[in-house]
C-alpha positions as a Python dict, from the first residue, in 0.01 Angstrom:
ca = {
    (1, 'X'): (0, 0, 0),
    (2, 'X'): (-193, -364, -78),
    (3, 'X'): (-9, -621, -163),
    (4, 'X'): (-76, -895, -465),
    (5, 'X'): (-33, -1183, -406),
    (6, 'X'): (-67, -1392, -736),
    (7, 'X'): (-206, -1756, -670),
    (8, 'X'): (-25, -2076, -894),
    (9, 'X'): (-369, -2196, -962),
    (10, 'X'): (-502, -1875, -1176),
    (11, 'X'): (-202, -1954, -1436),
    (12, 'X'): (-349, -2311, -1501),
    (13, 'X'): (-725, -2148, -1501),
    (14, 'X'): (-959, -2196, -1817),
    (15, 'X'): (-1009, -1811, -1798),
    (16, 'X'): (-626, -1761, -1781),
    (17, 'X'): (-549, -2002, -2072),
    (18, 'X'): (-826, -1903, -2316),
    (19, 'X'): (-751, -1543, -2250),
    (20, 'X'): (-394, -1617, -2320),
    (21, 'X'): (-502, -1785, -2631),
    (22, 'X'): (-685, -1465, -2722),
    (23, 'X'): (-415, -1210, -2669),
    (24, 'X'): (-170, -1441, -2915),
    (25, 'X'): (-421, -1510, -3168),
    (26, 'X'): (-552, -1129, -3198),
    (27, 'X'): (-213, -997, -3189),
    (28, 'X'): (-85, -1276, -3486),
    (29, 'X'): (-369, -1177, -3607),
    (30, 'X'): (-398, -794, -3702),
    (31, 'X'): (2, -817, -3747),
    (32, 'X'): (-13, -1089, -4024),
    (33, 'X'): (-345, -853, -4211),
    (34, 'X'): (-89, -534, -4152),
    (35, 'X'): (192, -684, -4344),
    (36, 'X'): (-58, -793, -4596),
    (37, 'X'): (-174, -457, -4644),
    (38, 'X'): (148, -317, -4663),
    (39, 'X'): (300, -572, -4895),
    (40, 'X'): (-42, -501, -5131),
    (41, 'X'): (49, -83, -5110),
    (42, 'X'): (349, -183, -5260),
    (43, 'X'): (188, -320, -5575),
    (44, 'X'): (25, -175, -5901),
    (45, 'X'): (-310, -359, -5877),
    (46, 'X'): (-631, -118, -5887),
    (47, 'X'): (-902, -172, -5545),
    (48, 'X'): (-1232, -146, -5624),
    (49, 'X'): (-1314, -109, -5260),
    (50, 'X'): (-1196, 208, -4992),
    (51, 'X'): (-1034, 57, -4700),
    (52, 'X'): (-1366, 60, -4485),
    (53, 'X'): (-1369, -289, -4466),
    (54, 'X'): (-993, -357, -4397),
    (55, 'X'): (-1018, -43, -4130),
    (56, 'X'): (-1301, -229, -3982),
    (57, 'X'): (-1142, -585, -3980),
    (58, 'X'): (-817, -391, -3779),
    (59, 'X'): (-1013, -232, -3543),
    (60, 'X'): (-1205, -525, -3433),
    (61, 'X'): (-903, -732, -3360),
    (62, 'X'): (-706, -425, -3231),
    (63, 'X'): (-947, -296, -2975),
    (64, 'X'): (-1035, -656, -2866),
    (65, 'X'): (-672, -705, -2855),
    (66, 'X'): (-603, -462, -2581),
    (67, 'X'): (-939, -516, -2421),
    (68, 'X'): (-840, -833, -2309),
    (69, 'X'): (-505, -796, -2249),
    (70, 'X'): (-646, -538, -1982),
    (71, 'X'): (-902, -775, -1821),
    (72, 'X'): (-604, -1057, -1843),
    (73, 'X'): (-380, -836, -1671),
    (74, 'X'): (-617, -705, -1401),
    (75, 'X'): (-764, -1075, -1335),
    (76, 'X'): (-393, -1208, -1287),
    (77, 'X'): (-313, -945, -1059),
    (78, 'X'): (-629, -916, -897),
    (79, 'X'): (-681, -573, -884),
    (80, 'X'): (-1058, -583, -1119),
    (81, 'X'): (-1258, -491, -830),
    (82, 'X'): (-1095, -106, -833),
    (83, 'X'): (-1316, -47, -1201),
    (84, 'X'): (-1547, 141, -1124),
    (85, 'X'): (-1817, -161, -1342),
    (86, 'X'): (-1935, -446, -1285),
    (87, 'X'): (-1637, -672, -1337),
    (88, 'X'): (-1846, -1007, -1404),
    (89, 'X'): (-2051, -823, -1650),
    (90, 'X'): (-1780, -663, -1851),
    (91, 'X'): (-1581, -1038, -1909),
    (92, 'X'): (-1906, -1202, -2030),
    (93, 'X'): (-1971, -864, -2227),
    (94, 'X'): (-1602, -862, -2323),
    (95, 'X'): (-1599, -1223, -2482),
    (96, 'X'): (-1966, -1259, -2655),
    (97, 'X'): (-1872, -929, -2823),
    (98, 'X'): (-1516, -1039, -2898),
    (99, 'X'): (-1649, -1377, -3052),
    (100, 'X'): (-1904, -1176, -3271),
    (101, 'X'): (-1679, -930, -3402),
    (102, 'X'): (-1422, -1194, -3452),
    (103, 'X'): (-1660, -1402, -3625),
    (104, 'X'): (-1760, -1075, -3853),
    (105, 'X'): (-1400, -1007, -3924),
    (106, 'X'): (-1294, -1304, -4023),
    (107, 'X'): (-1643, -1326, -4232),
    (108, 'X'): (-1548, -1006, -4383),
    (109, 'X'): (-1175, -1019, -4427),
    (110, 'X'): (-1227, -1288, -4728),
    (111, 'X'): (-1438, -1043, -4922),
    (112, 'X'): (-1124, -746, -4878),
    (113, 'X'): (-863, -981, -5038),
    (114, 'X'): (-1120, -1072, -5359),
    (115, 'X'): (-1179, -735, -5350),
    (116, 'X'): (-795, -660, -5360),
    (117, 'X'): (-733, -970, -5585),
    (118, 'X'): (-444, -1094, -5396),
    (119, 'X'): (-225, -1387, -5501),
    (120, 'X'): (-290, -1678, -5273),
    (121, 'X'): (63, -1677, -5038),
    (122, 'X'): (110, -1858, -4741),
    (123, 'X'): (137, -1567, -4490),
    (124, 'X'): (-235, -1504, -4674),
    (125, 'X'): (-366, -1825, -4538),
    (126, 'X'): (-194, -1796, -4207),
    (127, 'X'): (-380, -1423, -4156),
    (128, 'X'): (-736, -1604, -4262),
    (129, 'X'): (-651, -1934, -4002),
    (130, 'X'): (-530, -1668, -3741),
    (131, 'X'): (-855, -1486, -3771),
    (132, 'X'): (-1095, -1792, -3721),
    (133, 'X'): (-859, -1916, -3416),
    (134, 'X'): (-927, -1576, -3269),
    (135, 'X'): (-1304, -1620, -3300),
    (136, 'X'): (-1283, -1988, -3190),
    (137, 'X'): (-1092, -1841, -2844),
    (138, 'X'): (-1311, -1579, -2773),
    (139, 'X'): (-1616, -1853, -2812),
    (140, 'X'): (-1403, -2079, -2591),
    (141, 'X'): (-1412, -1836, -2294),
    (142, 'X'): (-1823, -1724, -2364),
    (143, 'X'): (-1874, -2095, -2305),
    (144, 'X'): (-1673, -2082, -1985),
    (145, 'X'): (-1776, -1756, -1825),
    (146, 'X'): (-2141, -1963, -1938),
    (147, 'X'): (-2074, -2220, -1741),
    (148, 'X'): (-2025, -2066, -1462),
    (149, 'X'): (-2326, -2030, -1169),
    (150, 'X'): (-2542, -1746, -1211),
    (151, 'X'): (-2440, -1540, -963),
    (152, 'X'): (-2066, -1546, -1075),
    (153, 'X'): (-2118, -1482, -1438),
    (154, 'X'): (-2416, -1199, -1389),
    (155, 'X'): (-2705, -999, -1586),
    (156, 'X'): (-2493, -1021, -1881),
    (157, 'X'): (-2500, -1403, -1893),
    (158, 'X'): (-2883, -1473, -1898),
    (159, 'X'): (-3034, -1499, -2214),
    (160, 'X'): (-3177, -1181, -2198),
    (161, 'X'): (-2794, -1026, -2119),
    (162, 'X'): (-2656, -1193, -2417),
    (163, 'X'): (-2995, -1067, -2620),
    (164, 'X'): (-2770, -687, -2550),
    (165, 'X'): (-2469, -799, -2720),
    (166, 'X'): (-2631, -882, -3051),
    (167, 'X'): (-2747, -541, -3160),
    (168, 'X'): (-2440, -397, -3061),
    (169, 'X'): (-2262, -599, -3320),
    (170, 'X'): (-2550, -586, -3574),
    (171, 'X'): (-2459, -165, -3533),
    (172, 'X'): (-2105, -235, -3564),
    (173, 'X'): (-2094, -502, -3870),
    (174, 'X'): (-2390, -342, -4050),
    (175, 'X'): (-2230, 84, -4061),
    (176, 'X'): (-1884, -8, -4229),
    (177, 'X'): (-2112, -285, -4509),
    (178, 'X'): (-2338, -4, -4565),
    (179, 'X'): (-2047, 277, -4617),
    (180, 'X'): (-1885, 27, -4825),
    (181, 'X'): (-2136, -4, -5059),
    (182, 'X'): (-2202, 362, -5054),
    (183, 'X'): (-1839, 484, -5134),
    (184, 'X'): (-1772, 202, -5378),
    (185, 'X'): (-1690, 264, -5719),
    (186, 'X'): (-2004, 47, -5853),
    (187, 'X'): (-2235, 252, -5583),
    (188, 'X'): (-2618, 216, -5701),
    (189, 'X'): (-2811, 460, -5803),
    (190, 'X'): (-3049, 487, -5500),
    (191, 'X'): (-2796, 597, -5251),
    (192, 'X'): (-3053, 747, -5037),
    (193, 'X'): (-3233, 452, -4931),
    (194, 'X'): (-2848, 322, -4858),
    (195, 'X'): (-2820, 641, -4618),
    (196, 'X'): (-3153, 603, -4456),
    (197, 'X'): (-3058, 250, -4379),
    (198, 'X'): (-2780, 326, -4237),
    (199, 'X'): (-2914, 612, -4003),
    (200, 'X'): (-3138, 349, -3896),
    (201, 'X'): (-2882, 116, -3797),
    (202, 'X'): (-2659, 434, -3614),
    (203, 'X'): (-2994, 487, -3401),
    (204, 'X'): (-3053, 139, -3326),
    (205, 'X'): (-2647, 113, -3224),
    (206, 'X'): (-2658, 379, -3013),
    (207, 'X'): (-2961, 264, -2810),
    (208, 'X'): (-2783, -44, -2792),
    (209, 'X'): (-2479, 82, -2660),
    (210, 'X'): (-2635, 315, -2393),
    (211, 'X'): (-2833, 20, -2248),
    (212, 'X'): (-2503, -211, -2226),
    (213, 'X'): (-2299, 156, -2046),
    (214, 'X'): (-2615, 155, -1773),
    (215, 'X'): (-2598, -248, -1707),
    (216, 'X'): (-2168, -203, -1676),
    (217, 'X'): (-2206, 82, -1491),
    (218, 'X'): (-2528, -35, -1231),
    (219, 'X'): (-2711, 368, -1358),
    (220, 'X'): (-3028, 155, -1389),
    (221, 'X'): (-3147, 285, -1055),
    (222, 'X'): (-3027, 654, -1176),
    (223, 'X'): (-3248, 619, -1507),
    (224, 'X'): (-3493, 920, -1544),
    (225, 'X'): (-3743, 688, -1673),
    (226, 'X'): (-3798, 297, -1508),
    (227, 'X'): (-3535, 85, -1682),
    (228, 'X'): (-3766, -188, -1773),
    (229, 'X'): (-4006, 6, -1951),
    (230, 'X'): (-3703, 166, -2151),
    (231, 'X'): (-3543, -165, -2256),
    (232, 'X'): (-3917, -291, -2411),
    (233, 'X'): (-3919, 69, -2586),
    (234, 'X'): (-3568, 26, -2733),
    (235, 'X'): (-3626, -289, -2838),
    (236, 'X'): (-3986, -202, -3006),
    (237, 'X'): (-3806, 54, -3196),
    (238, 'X'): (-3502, -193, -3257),
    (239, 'X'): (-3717, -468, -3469),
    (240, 'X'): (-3969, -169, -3612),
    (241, 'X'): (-3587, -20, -3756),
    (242, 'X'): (-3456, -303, -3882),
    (243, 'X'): (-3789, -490, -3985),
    (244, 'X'): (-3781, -300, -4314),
    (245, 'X'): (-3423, -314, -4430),
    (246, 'X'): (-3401, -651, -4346),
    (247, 'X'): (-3671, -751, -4610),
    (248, 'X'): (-3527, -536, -4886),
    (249, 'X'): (-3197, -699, -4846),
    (250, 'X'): (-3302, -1010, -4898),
    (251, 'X'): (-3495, -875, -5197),
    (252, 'X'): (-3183, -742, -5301),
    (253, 'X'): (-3008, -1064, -5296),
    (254, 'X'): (-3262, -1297, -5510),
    (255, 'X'): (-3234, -1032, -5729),
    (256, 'X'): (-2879, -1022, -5793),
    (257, 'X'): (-2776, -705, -5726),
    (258, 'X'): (-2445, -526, -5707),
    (259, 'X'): (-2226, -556, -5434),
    (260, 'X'): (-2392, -961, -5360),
    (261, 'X'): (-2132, -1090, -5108),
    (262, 'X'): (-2145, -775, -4878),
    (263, 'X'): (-2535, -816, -4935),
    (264, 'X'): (-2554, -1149, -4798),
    (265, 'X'): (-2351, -1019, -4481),
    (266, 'X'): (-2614, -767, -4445),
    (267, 'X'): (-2935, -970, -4460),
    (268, 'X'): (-2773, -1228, -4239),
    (269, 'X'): (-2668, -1021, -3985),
    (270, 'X'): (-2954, -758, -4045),
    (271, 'X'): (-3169, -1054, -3983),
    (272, 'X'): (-3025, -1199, -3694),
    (273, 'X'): (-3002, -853, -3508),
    (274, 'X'): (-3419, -825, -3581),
    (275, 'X'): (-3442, -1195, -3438),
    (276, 'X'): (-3239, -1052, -3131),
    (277, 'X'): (-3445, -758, -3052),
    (278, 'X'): (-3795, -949, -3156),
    (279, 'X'): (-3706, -1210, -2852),
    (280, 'X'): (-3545, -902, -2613),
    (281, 'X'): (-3919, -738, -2681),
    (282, 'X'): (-4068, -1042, -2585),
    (283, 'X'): (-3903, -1079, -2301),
    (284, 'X'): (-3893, -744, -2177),
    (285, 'X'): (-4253, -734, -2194),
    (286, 'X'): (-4299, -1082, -1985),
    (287, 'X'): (-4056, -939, -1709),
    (288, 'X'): (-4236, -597, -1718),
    (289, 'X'): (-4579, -764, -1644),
    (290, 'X'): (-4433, -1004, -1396),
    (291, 'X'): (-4303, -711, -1203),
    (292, 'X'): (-4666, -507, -1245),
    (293, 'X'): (-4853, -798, -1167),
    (294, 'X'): (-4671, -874, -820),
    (295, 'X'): (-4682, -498, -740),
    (296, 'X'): (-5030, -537, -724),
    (297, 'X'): (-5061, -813, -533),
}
């Protein structure tokens, strides 16, 4: 049976003490939102929004939450390299994507209490500071696993790595803002184009999320089709996707349309994610001719 031996120095670590900081601030954080919620059951005002975006701010910090209190515990015991992944690929993966979603939930969580019209208390204000703390520690440890050489932080710490991350969170923010808007009570009359959008952004999320499950799990060798050439295909059909609903939504928003805060989410992320997978196209297709090019030589 192996023994663990746990070292004084990983307690006094960055990694350990921004992780730490994560795990408190998550866990103040989705407690502080649940009383909220509970406290606003309890009272006779009318929502004009479903719960999507309340379900979606909960999730974020919940499955963050135990995501890295798993990598914290596994690191401080030193037991990471029985996953079966790529270990320094899933903490940079872990904390880019934690600091997005953070950032997107504590972006988000404003518009769910003027949508609940809640009376400004003070465990209100400590739920919205809890929330940006949460994003701020999850960007603390991005810019240390960053800092780190290449070969200790991996793939998913290039540019091109982090250029992964971004449509998965453009998938993730962009669903629950368009099924809000859908299933809200002032829903607009063209609900189709909505629902095409949003099959749009499932397609894009999913080819986003398979390409980030072969980099953790090292299947790019076990790909029926050459990796490289699939990543500039995804990507081609990631900023021909979004191209289109990123345009109308900004349309949308000179125009003062219904909905305009969770329409300004949308066209900034919506617009950011088509930045990400215009530069990931770019440089797929640079690395894919390198690699042709010295083939032939």
């Amino acid at each position: 049976m192996p023994v663990i031996v746990l070292e004084a120095g990983a307690f006094t670590s960055p990694l350990f003490l921004v992780r730490t900081w994560e795990v408190l601030s998550g866990c103040t954080t989705f407690s502080l939102v649940a009383s909220l919620k509970q406290s606003n059951n309890n009272s006779s005002d009318h929502h004009r929004h479903p719960d999507t975006l309340r379900i979606f701010c909960m999730s974020s910090w919940c499955f963050f939450f135990t995501l890295t209190l798993l990598i914290h515990a596994l690191s401080v015991l030193q037991v990471h390299n029985l996953v079966p992944v790529s270990w320094k690929n899933l903490t940079v993966t872990a904390a880019v994507s934690g600091a997005l979603m953070s950032l997107s939930a504590a972006a988000v969580f404003p518009c769910v209490v003027v949508a609940d019209r809640q009376r400004v208390t003070p465990r209100l204000v400590a739920a919205i500071v809890a929330s940006c703390l949460t994003f701020l520690a999850y960007a603390s440890e991005s810019y240390v696993l960053r800092a780190q050489a290449s070969e200790l932080r991996g793939y998913m710490g290039s540019m091109p790595g982090l250029l992964k991350v971004v449509p998965v969170w453009g998938g993730c923010t962009l669903l629950p803002l368009v099924v809000e808007q859908l299933c809200g009570p002032q829903a607009p009359a063209h609900d189709a184009q909505l629902l095409v959008y949003g099959v749009m952004y499932g397609v894009c999320f999913l080819m986003s999320l398979v390409t980030l499950v072969v980099i953790l799990g090292d299947f790019a060798g076990r790909c029926f089709l050459p990796f490289d050439k699939l990543l500039v295909g995804f990507s081609l059909i990631g900023v021909l996707l979004y191209a289109l609903p990123t345009v109308i939504c900004f349309i949308k928003v000179l125009g003062h349309s219904l909905h305009p805060e969770l329409l300004i989410l949308e066209a900034v992320v919506s617009s950011l994610t088509l930045l990400a997978y215009t530069v990931d196209l770019a440089l797929s297709i640079k690395l894919m001719c390198c690699r042709s090019s010295m083939c032939c030589l």
